[in-house]
mmCIF file as gemmi writes it, N, C-alpha and C atoms, coordinates in Angstrom:
data_model
loop_
_atom_site.group_PDB
_atom_site.id
_atom_site.type_symbol
_atom_site.label_atom_id
_atom_site.label_alt_id
_atom_site.label_comp_id
_atom_site.label_asym_id
_atom_site.label_entity_id
_atom_site.label_seq_id
_atom_site.pdbx_PDB_ins_code
_atom_site.Cartn_x
_atom_site.Cartn_y
_atom_site.Cartn_z
_atom_site.occupancy
_atom_site.B_iso_or_equiv
_atom_site.pdbx_formal_charge
_atom_site.auth_seq_id
_atom_site.auth_asym_id
_atom_site.pdbx_PDB_model_num
ATOM 1 N N . MET Axp A 1 ? 0.902 -1.252 -0.075 1 0 ? 1 A 1
ATOM 2 C CA . MET Axp A 1 ? -0.09 0.202 0.073 1 0 ? 1 A 1
ATOM 3 C C . MET Axp A 1 ? 0.897 1.225 -0.225 1 0 ? 1 A 1
ATOM 4 N N . SER Axp A 2 ? 0.713 2.433 -0.656 1 0 ? 2 A 1
ATOM 5 C CA . SER Axp A 2 ? 1.337 3.636 -0.873 1 0 ? 2 A 1
ATOM 6 C C . SER Axp A 2 ? 1.017 4.103 0.354 1 0 ? 2 A 1
ATOM 7 N N . VAL Axp A 3 ? 2.274 5.232 0.482 1 0 ? 3 A 1
ATOM 8 C CA . VAL Axp A 3 ? 1.983 6.335 1.507 1 0 ? 3 A 1
ATOM 9 C C . VAL Axp A 3 ? 1.152 7.214 1.44 1 0 ? 3 A 1
ATOM 10 N N . ILE Axp A 4 ? 0.304 7.311 0.254 1 0 ? 4 A 1
ATOM 11 C CA . ILE Axp A 4 ? -0.944 8.257 0.208 1 0 ? 4 A 1
ATOM 12 C C . ILE Axp A 4 ? -2.132 7.273 0.338 1 0 ? 4 A 1
ATOM 13 N N . ALA Axp A 5 ? -2.131 6.296 0.2 1 0 ? 5 A 1
ATOM 14 C CA . ALA Axp A 5 ? -3.544 5.217 0.431 1 0 ? 5 A 1
ATOM 15 C C . ALA Axp A 5 ? -3.211 5.036 2.064 1 0 ? 5 A 1
ATOM 16 N N . ASP Axp A 6 ? -2.272 4.921 2.518 1 0 ? 6 A 1
ATOM 17 C CA . ASP Axp A 6 ? -2.39 5.079 4.207 1 0 ? 6 A 1
ATOM 18 C C . ASP Axp A 6 ? -3.044 6.128 4.92 1 0 ? 6 A 1
ATOM 19 N N . LYS Axp A 7 ? -2.381 7.477 4.258 1 0 ? 7 A 1
ATOM 20 C CA . LYS Axp A 7 ? -2.764 8.819 4.477 1 0 ? 7 A 1
ATOM 21 C C . LYS Axp A 7 ? -4.418 8.859 4.667 1 0 ? 7 A 1
ATOM 22 N N . LEU Axp A 8 ? -4.506 8.69 2.982 1 0 ? 8 A 1
ATOM 23 C CA . LEU Axp A 8 ? -5.862 8.329 2.851 1 0 ? 8 A 1
ATOM 24 C C . LEU Axp A 8 ? -7.083 7.51 3.691 1 0 ? 8 A 1
ATOM 25 N N . LYS Axp A 9 ? -6.661 6.438 3.981 1 0 ? 9 A 1
ATOM 26 C CA . LYS Axp A 9 ? -7.435 5.351 5.013 1 0 ? 9 A 1
ATOM 27 C C . LYS Axp A 9 ? -7.424 5.927 6.09 1 0 ? 9 A 1
ATOM 28 N N . GLY Axp A 10 ? -6.416 6.235 6.603 1 0 ? 10 A 1
ATOM 29 C CA . GLY Axp A 10 ? -6.382 7.01 8.162 1 0 ? 10 A 1
ATOM 30 C C . GLY Axp A 10 ? -7.167 7.944 8.401 1 0 ? 10 A 1
ATOM 31 N N . ASN Axp A 11 ? -7.387 9.022 7.89 1 0 ? 11 A 1
ATOM 32 C CA . ASN Axp A 11 ? -7.967 9.983 8.22 1 0 ? 11 A 1
ATOM 33 C C . ASN Axp A 11 ? -8.494 10.904 7.199 1 0 ? 11 A 1
ATOM 34 N N . TRP Axp A 12 ? -9.375 10.316 6.492 1 0 ? 12 A 1
ATOM 35 C CA . TRP Axp A 12 ? -10.083 10.996 5.425 1 0 ? 12 A 1
ATOM 36 C C . TRP Axp A 12 ? -10.875 11.805 5.813 1 0 ? 12 A 1
ATOM 37 N N . ASN Axp A 13 ? -11.784 11.485 6.805 1 0 ? 13 A 1
ATOM 38 C CA . ASN Axp A 13 ? -12.759 12.951 7.046 1 0 ? 13 A 1
ATOM 39 C C . ASN Axp A 13 ? -11.837 14.136 7.179 1 0 ? 13 A 1
ATOM 40 N N . GLU Axp A 14 ? -11.049 14.214 8.136 1 0 ? 14 A 1
ATOM 41 C CA . GLU Axp A 14 ? -10.296 15.1 8.447 1 0 ? 14 A 1
ATOM 42 C C . GLU Axp A 14 ? -9.447 15.948 7.57 1 0 ? 14 A 1
ATOM 43 N N . LEU Axp A 15 ? -8.836 15.214 6.542 1 0 ? 15 A 1
ATOM 44 C CA . LEU Axp A 15 ? -8.276 15.581 5.299 1 0 ? 15 A 1
ATOM 45 C C . LEU Axp A 15 ? -9.124 16.208 3.95 1 0 ? 15 A 1
ATOM 46 N N . LYS Axp A 16 ? -10.453 15.532 3.947 1 0 ? 16 A 1
ATOM 47 C CA . LYS Axp A 16 ? -11.51 16.154 3.283 1 0 ? 16 A 1
ATOM 48 C C . LYS Axp A 16 ? -12.017 17.469 3.898 1 0 ? 16 A 1
ATOM 49 N N . GLY Axp A 17 ? -11.809 17.797 5.027 1 0 ? 17 A 1
ATOM 50 C CA . GLY Axp A 17 ? -12.651 18.833 5.417 1 0 ? 17 A 1
ATOM 51 C C . GLY Axp A 17 ? -11.651 20.347 5.038 1 0 ? 17 A 1
ATOM 52 N N . LYS Axp A 18 ? -10.024 19.827 5.333 1 0 ? 18 A 1
ATOM 53 C CA . LYS Axp A 18 ? -9.31 20.847 5.164 1 0 ? 18 A 1
ATOM 54 C C . LYS Axp A 18 ? -9.398 20.793 3.69 1 0 ? 18 A 1
ATOM 55 N N . ILE Axp A 19 ? -9.227 19.734 2.697 1 0 ? 19 A 1
ATOM 56 C CA . ILE Axp A 19 ? -9.524 20.028 1.151 1 0 ? 19 A 1
ATOM 57 C C . ILE Axp A 19 ? -10.338 20.967 1.063 1 0 ? 19 A 1
ATOM 58 N N . LYS Axp A 20 ? -11.552 20.79 1.5 1 0 ? 20 A 1
ATOM 59 C CA . LYS Axp A 20 ? -12.55 21.529 1.107 1 0 ? 20 A 1
ATOM 60 C C . LYS Axp A 20 ? -12.447 23.123 1.235 1 0 ? 20 A 1
ATOM 61 N N . GLN Axp A 21 ? -11.973 23.192 2.768 1 0 ? 21 A 1
ATOM 62 C CA . GLN Axp A 21 ? -11.442 24.897 3.111 1 0 ? 21 A 1
ATOM 63 C C . GLN Axp A 21 ? -10.834 25.355 2.039 1 0 ? 21 A 1
ATOM 64 N N . GLU Axp A 22 ? -9.91 24.513 1.829 1 0 ? 22 A 1
ATOM 65 C CA . GLU Axp A 22 ? -8.614 25.406 0.634 1 0 ? 22 A 1
ATOM 66 C C . GLU Axp A 22 ? -8.876 25.287 -0.57 1 0 ? 22 A 1
ATOM 67 N N . TYR Axp A 23 ? -9.909 24.367 -1.204 1 0 ? 23 A 1
ATOM 68 C CA . TYR Axp A 23 ? -10.693 24.552 -2.302 1 0 ? 23 A 1
ATOM 69 C C . TYR Axp A 23 ? -11.911 24.164 -2.501 1 0 ? 23 A 1
ATOM 70 N N . GLY Axp A 24 ? -12.447 25.027 -2.513 1 0 ? 24 A 1
ATOM 71 C CA . GLY Axp A 24 ? -13.776 25.308 -2.315 1 0 ? 24 A 1
ATOM 72 C C . GLY Axp A 24 ? -14.632 24.694 -3.451 1 0 ? 24 A 1
ATOM 73 N N . GLU Axp A 25 ? -14.064 24.637 -4.857 1 0 ? 25 A 1
ATOM 74 C CA . GLU Axp A 25 ? -14.558 24.305 -5.569 1 0 ? 25 A 1
ATOM 75 C C . GLU Axp A 25 ? -14.877 22.632 -5.797 1 0 ? 25 A 1
ATOM 76 N N . LEU Axp A 26 ? -13.998 21.988 -5.001 1 0 ? 26 A 1
ATOM 77 C CA . LEU Axp A 26 ? -13.881 20.467 -4.828 1 0 ? 26 A 1
ATOM 78 C C . LEU Axp A 26 ? -15.66 20.191 -4.383 1 0 ? 26 A 1
ATOM 79 N N . THR Axp A 27 ? -16.399 19.438 -4.728 1 0 ? 27 A 1
ATOM 80 C CA . THR Axp A 27 ? -17.42 19.073 -4.09 1 0 ? 27 A 1
ATOM 81 C C . THR Axp A 27 ? -17.347 17.607 -3.39 1 0 ? 27 A 1
ATOM 82 N N . ASP Axp A 28 ? -18.266 17.064 -2.741 1 0 ? 28 A 1
ATOM 83 C CA . ASP Axp A 28 ? -17.901 15.9 -1.93 1 0 ? 28 A 1
ATOM 84 C C . ASP Axp A 28 ? -18.419 14.795 -2.921 1 0 ? 28 A 1
ATOM 85 N N . ASP Axp A 29 ? -18.643 15.035 -4.083 1 0 ? 29 A 1
ATOM 86 C CA . ASP Axp A 29 ? -18.974 14.106 -5.005 1 0 ? 29 A 1
ATOM 87 C C . ASP Axp A 29 ? -17.566 13.859 -5.862 1 0 ? 29 A 1
ATOM 88 N N . ASP Axp A 30 ? -16.851 15.105 -5.815 1 0 ? 30 A 1
ATOM 89 C CA . ASP Axp A 30 ? -15.622 14.54 -6.122 1 0 ? 30 A 1
ATOM 90 C C . ASP Axp A 30 ? -14.271 14.192 -5.305 1 0 ? 30 A 1
ATOM 91 N N . LEU Axp A 31 ? -14.94 14.13 -3.878 1 0 ? 31 A 1
ATOM 92 C CA . LEU Axp A 31 ? -13.793 13.501 -2.666 1 0 ? 31 A 1
ATOM 93 C C . LEU Axp A 31 ? -14.332 12.639 -2.671 1 0 ? 31 A 1
ATOM 94 N N . VAL Axp A 32 ? -15.162 11.571 -3.05 1 0 ? 32 A 1
ATOM 95 C CA . VAL Axp A 32 ? -15.734 10.036 -2.505 1 0 ? 32 A 1
ATOM 96 C C . VAL Axp A 32 ? -14.001 9.501 -2.41 1 0 ? 32 A 1
ATOM 97 N N . TYR Axp A 33 ? -13.77 8.897 -1.418 1 0 ? 33 A 1
ATOM 98 C CA . TYR Axp A 33 ? -12.889 8.068 -1.244 1 0 ? 33 A 1
ATOM 99 C C . TYR Axp A 33 ? -13.534 6.444 -1.092 1 0 ? 33 A 1
ATOM 100 N N . GLN Axp A 34 ? -13.025 5.718 -1.789 1 0 ? 34 A 1
ATOM 101 C CA . GLN Axp A 34 ? -13.244 4.069 -1.681 1 0 ? 34 A 1
ATOM 102 C C . GLN Axp A 34 ? -11.751 3.404 -1.458 1 0 ? 34 A 1
ATOM 103 N N . GLU Axp A 35 ? -11.629 2.605 -0.278 1 0 ? 35 A 1
ATOM 104 C CA . GLU Axp A 35 ? -10.47 1.754 -0.292 1 0 ? 35 A 1
ATOM 105 C C . GLU Axp A 35 ? -9.962 1.341 -1.534 1 0 ? 35 A 1
ATOM 106 N N . GLY Axp A 36 ? -8.922 1.373 -2.02 1 0 ? 36 A 1
ATOM 107 C CA . GLY Axp A 36 ? -8.128 0.394 -3.52 1 0 ? 36 A 1
ATOM 108 C C . GLY Axp A 36 ? -8.451 1.725 -4.506 1 0 ? 36 A 1
ATOM 109 N N . GLN Axp A 37 ? -9.344 2.919 -4.513 1 0 ? 37 A 1
ATOM 110 C CA . GLN Axp A 37 ? -9.605 3.274 -5.451 1 0 ? 37 A 1
ATOM 111 C C . GLN Axp A 37 ? -9.007 4.827 -5.31 1 0 ? 37 A 1
ATOM 112 N N . GLU Axp A 38 ? -7.772 4.693 -4.674 1 0 ? 38 A 1
ATOM 113 C CA . GLU Axp A 38 ? -6.809 5.737 -4.657 1 0 ? 38 A 1
ATOM 114 C C . GLU Axp A 38 ? -6.747 6.822 -6.145 1 0 ? 38 A 1
ATOM 115 N N . ASP Axp A 39 ? -6.128 6.163 -7.195 1 0 ? 39 A 1
ATOM 116 C CA . ASP Axp A 39 ? -5.773 6.7 -8.371 1 0 ? 39 A 1
ATOM 117 C C . ASP Axp A 39 ? -7.327 7.558 -8.673 1 0 ? 39 A 1
ATOM 118 N N . GLU Axp A 40 ? -8.346 6.772 -8.914 1 0 ? 40 A 1
ATOM 119 C CA . GLU Axp A 40 ? -9.393 7.567 -9.523 1 0 ? 40 A 1
ATOM 120 C C . GLU Axp A 40 ? -9.874 8.745 -8.562 1 0 ? 40 A 1
ATOM 121 N N . LEU Axp A 41 ? -9.382 8.839 -7.116 1 0 ? 41 A 1
ATOM 122 C CA . LEU Axp A 41 ? -9.869 9.977 -6.469 1 0 ? 41 A 1
ATOM 123 C C . LEU Axp A 41 ? -8.904 11.408 -6.793 1 0 ? 41 A 1
ATOM 124 N N . LEU Axp A 42 ? -7.711 10.443 -6.764 1 0 ? 42 A 1
ATOM 125 C CA . LEU Axp A 42 ? -6.45 11.862 -7.342 1 0 ? 42 A 1
ATOM 126 C C . LEU Axp A 42 ? -6.861 12.081 -8.724 1 0 ? 42 A 1
ATOM 127 N N . GLY Axp A 43 ? -6.998 11.607 -9.356 1 0 ? 43 A 1
ATOM 128 C CA . GLY Axp A 43 ? -7.769 11.834 -10.541 1 0 ? 43 A 1
ATOM 129 C C . GLY Axp A 43 ? -9.017 13.265 -10.986 1 0 ? 43 A 1
ATOM 130 N N . ARG Axp A 44 ? -9.774 12.576 -10.148 1 0 ? 44 A 1
ATOM 131 C CA . ARG Axp A 44 ? -10.723 13.785 -10.406 1 0 ? 44 A 1
ATOM 132 C C . ARG Axp A 44 ? -10.275 14.941 -9.078 1 0 ? 44 A 1
ATOM 133 N N . ILE Axp A 45 ? -9.311 14.995 -8.381 1 0 ? 45 A 1
ATOM 134 C CA . ILE Axp A 45 ? -8.878 16.056 -7.627 1 0 ? 45 A 1
ATOM 135 C C . ILE Axp A 45 ? -7.792 16.721 -8.761 1 0 ? 45 A 1
ATOM 136 N N . GLN Axp A 46 ? -7.127 15.975 -9.505 1 0 ? 46 A 1
ATOM 137 C CA . GLN Axp A 46 ? -6.423 16.714 -10.758 1 0 ? 46 A 1
ATOM 138 C C . GLN Axp A 46 ? -7.026 16.927 -11.506 1 0 ? 46 A 1
ATOM 139 N N . GLN Axp A 47 ? -7.516 16.564 -12.201 1 0 ? 47 A 1
ATOM 140 C CA . GLN Axp A 47 ? -8.582 17.18 -12.84 1 0 ? 47 A 1
ATOM 141 C C . GLN Axp A 47 ? -9.345 18.725 -12.661 1 0 ? 47 A 1
ATOM 142 N N . LYS Axp A 48 ? -10.198 18.88 -11.616 1 0 ? 48 A 1
ATOM 143 C CA . LYS Axp A 48 ? -10.956 19.484 -11.1 1 0 ? 48 A 1
ATOM 144 C C . LYS Axp A 48 ? -9.911 21.097 -10.813 1 0 ? 48 A 1
ATOM 145 N N . LEU Axp A 49 ? -8.454 20.437 -10.305 1 0 ? 49 A 1
ATOM 146 C CA . LEU Axp A 49 ? -7.856 21.673 -9.793 1 0 ? 49 A 1
ATOM 147 C C . LEU Axp A 49 ? -6.675 22.445 -11.016 1 0 ? 49 A 1
ATOM 148 N N . GLY Axp A 50 ? -6.452 21.341 -12.124 1 0 ? 50 A 1
ATOM 149 C CA . GLY Axp A 50 ? -5.286 21.503 -13.252 1 0 ? 50 A 1
ATOM 150 C C . GLY Axp A 50 ? -4.271 21.561 -12.522 1 0 ? 50 A 1
ATOM 151 N N . LYS Axp A 51 ? -4.142 20.42 -11.747 1 0 ? 51 A 1
ATOM 152 C CA . LYS Axp A 51 ? -2.588 20.452 -11.185 1 0 ? 51 A 1
ATOM 153 C C . LYS Axp A 51 ? -2.385 18.838 -11.384 1 0 ? 51 A 1
ATOM 154 N N . THR Axp A 52 ? -0.753 18.415 -11.659 1 0 ? 52 A 1
ATOM 155 C CA . THR Axp A 52 ? -0.244 17.332 -11.806 1 0 ? 52 A 1
ATOM 156 C C . THR Axp A 52 ? -0.752 16.209 -10.563 1 0 ? 52 A 1
ATOM 157 N N . LYS Axp A 53 ? -0.408 15.276 -10.833 1 0 ? 53 A 1
ATOM 158 C CA . LYS Axp A 53 ? -0.662 13.926 -9.927 1 0 ? 53 A 1
ATOM 159 C C . LYS Axp A 53 ? 0.563 14.132 -9.031 1 0 ? 53 A 1
ATOM 160 N N . ALA Axp A 54 ? 1.773 14.446 -9.25 1 0 ? 54 A 1
ATOM 161 C CA . ALA Axp A 54 ? 2.591 14.506 -8.313 1 0 ? 54 A 1
ATOM 162 C C . ALA Axp A 54 ? 2.591 15.874 -7.225 1 0 ? 54 A 1
ATOM 163 N N . GLU Axp A 55 ? 1.819 16.791 -7.879 1 0 ? 55 A 1
ATOM 164 C CA . GLU Axp A 55 ? 1.48 18.147 -6.973 1 0 ? 55 A 1
ATOM 165 C C . GLU Axp A 55 ? 0.398 17.749 -6.59 1 0 ? 55 A 1
ATOM 166 N N . VAL Axp A 56 ? -0.471 16.933 -6.54 1 0 ? 56 A 1
ATOM 167 C CA . VAL Axp A 56 ? -1.654 16.916 -5.866 1 0 ? 56 A 1
ATOM 168 C C . VAL Axp A 56 ? -1.666 16.027 -4.433 1 0 ? 56 A 1
ATOM 169 N N . ILE Axp A 57 ? -0.219 14.608 -4.677 1 0 ? 57 A 1
ATOM 170 C CA . ILE Axp A 57 ? 0.092 14.009 -3.593 1 0 ? 57 A 1
ATOM 171 C C . ILE Axp A 57 ? 1.013 14.705 -2.836 1 0 ? 57 A 1
ATOM 172 N N . SER Axp A 58 ? 1.429 15.151 -3.242 1 0 ? 58 A 1
ATOM 173 C CA . SER Axp A 58 ? 2.472 16.377 -2.625 1 0 ? 58 A 1
ATOM 174 C C . SER Axp A 58 ? 1.501 17.073 -1.507 1 0 ? 58 A 1
ATOM 175 N N . TRP Axp A 59 ? 0.831 18.035 -2.253 1 0 ? 59 A 1
ATOM 176 C CA . TRP Axp A 59 ? -0.293 18.593 -1.344 1 0 ? 59 A 1
ATOM 177 C C . TRP Axp A 59 ? -1.067 17.939 -0.468 1 0 ? 59 A 1
ATOM 178 N N . ILE Axp A 60 ? -1.825 16.933 -0.706 1 0 ? 60 A 1
ATOM 179 C CA . ILE Axp A 60 ? -2.191 16.243 0.405 1 0 ? 60 A 1
ATOM 180 C C . ILE Axp A 60 ? -1.231 15.272 1.559 1 0 ? 60 A 1
ATOM 181 N N . ASN Axp A 61 ? 0.041 14.887 0.984 1 0 ? 61 A 1
ATOM 182 C CA . ASN Axp A 61 ? 0.96 14.717 1.903 1 0 ? 61 A 1
ATOM 183 C C . ASN Axp A 61 ? 1.254 16.011 3.087 1 0 ? 61 A 1
ATOM 184 N N . ASN Axp A 62 ? 1.023 17.144 2.574 1 0 ? 62 A 1
ATOM 185 C CA . ASN Axp A 62 ? 1.719 17.962 3.341 1 0 ? 62 A 1
ATOM 186 C C . ASN Axp A 62 ? 0.485 18.735 4.382 1 0 ? 62 A 1
ATOM 187 N N . LEU Axp A 63 ? -0.62 18.218 4.148 1 0 ? 63 A 1
ATOM 188 C CA . LEU Axp A 63 ? -1.776 18.491 5.009 1 0 ? 63 A 1
ATOM 189 C C . LEU Axp A 63 ? -1.751 18.438 6.183 1 0 ? 63 A 1
């Protein structure tokens, strides 16, 4: 399991709140997380924010 998957699984609700505070344009539908579906979640965030996957991962890891 990747570091990002561990972080998402461990405290997703807290992270989700921080993400929505920083990027209000992300909706609950954008932030649906299911275990094993990390790439899909990252892809939705990446597409909505216009960032690279590496940028999104780095940003989440720094929350």
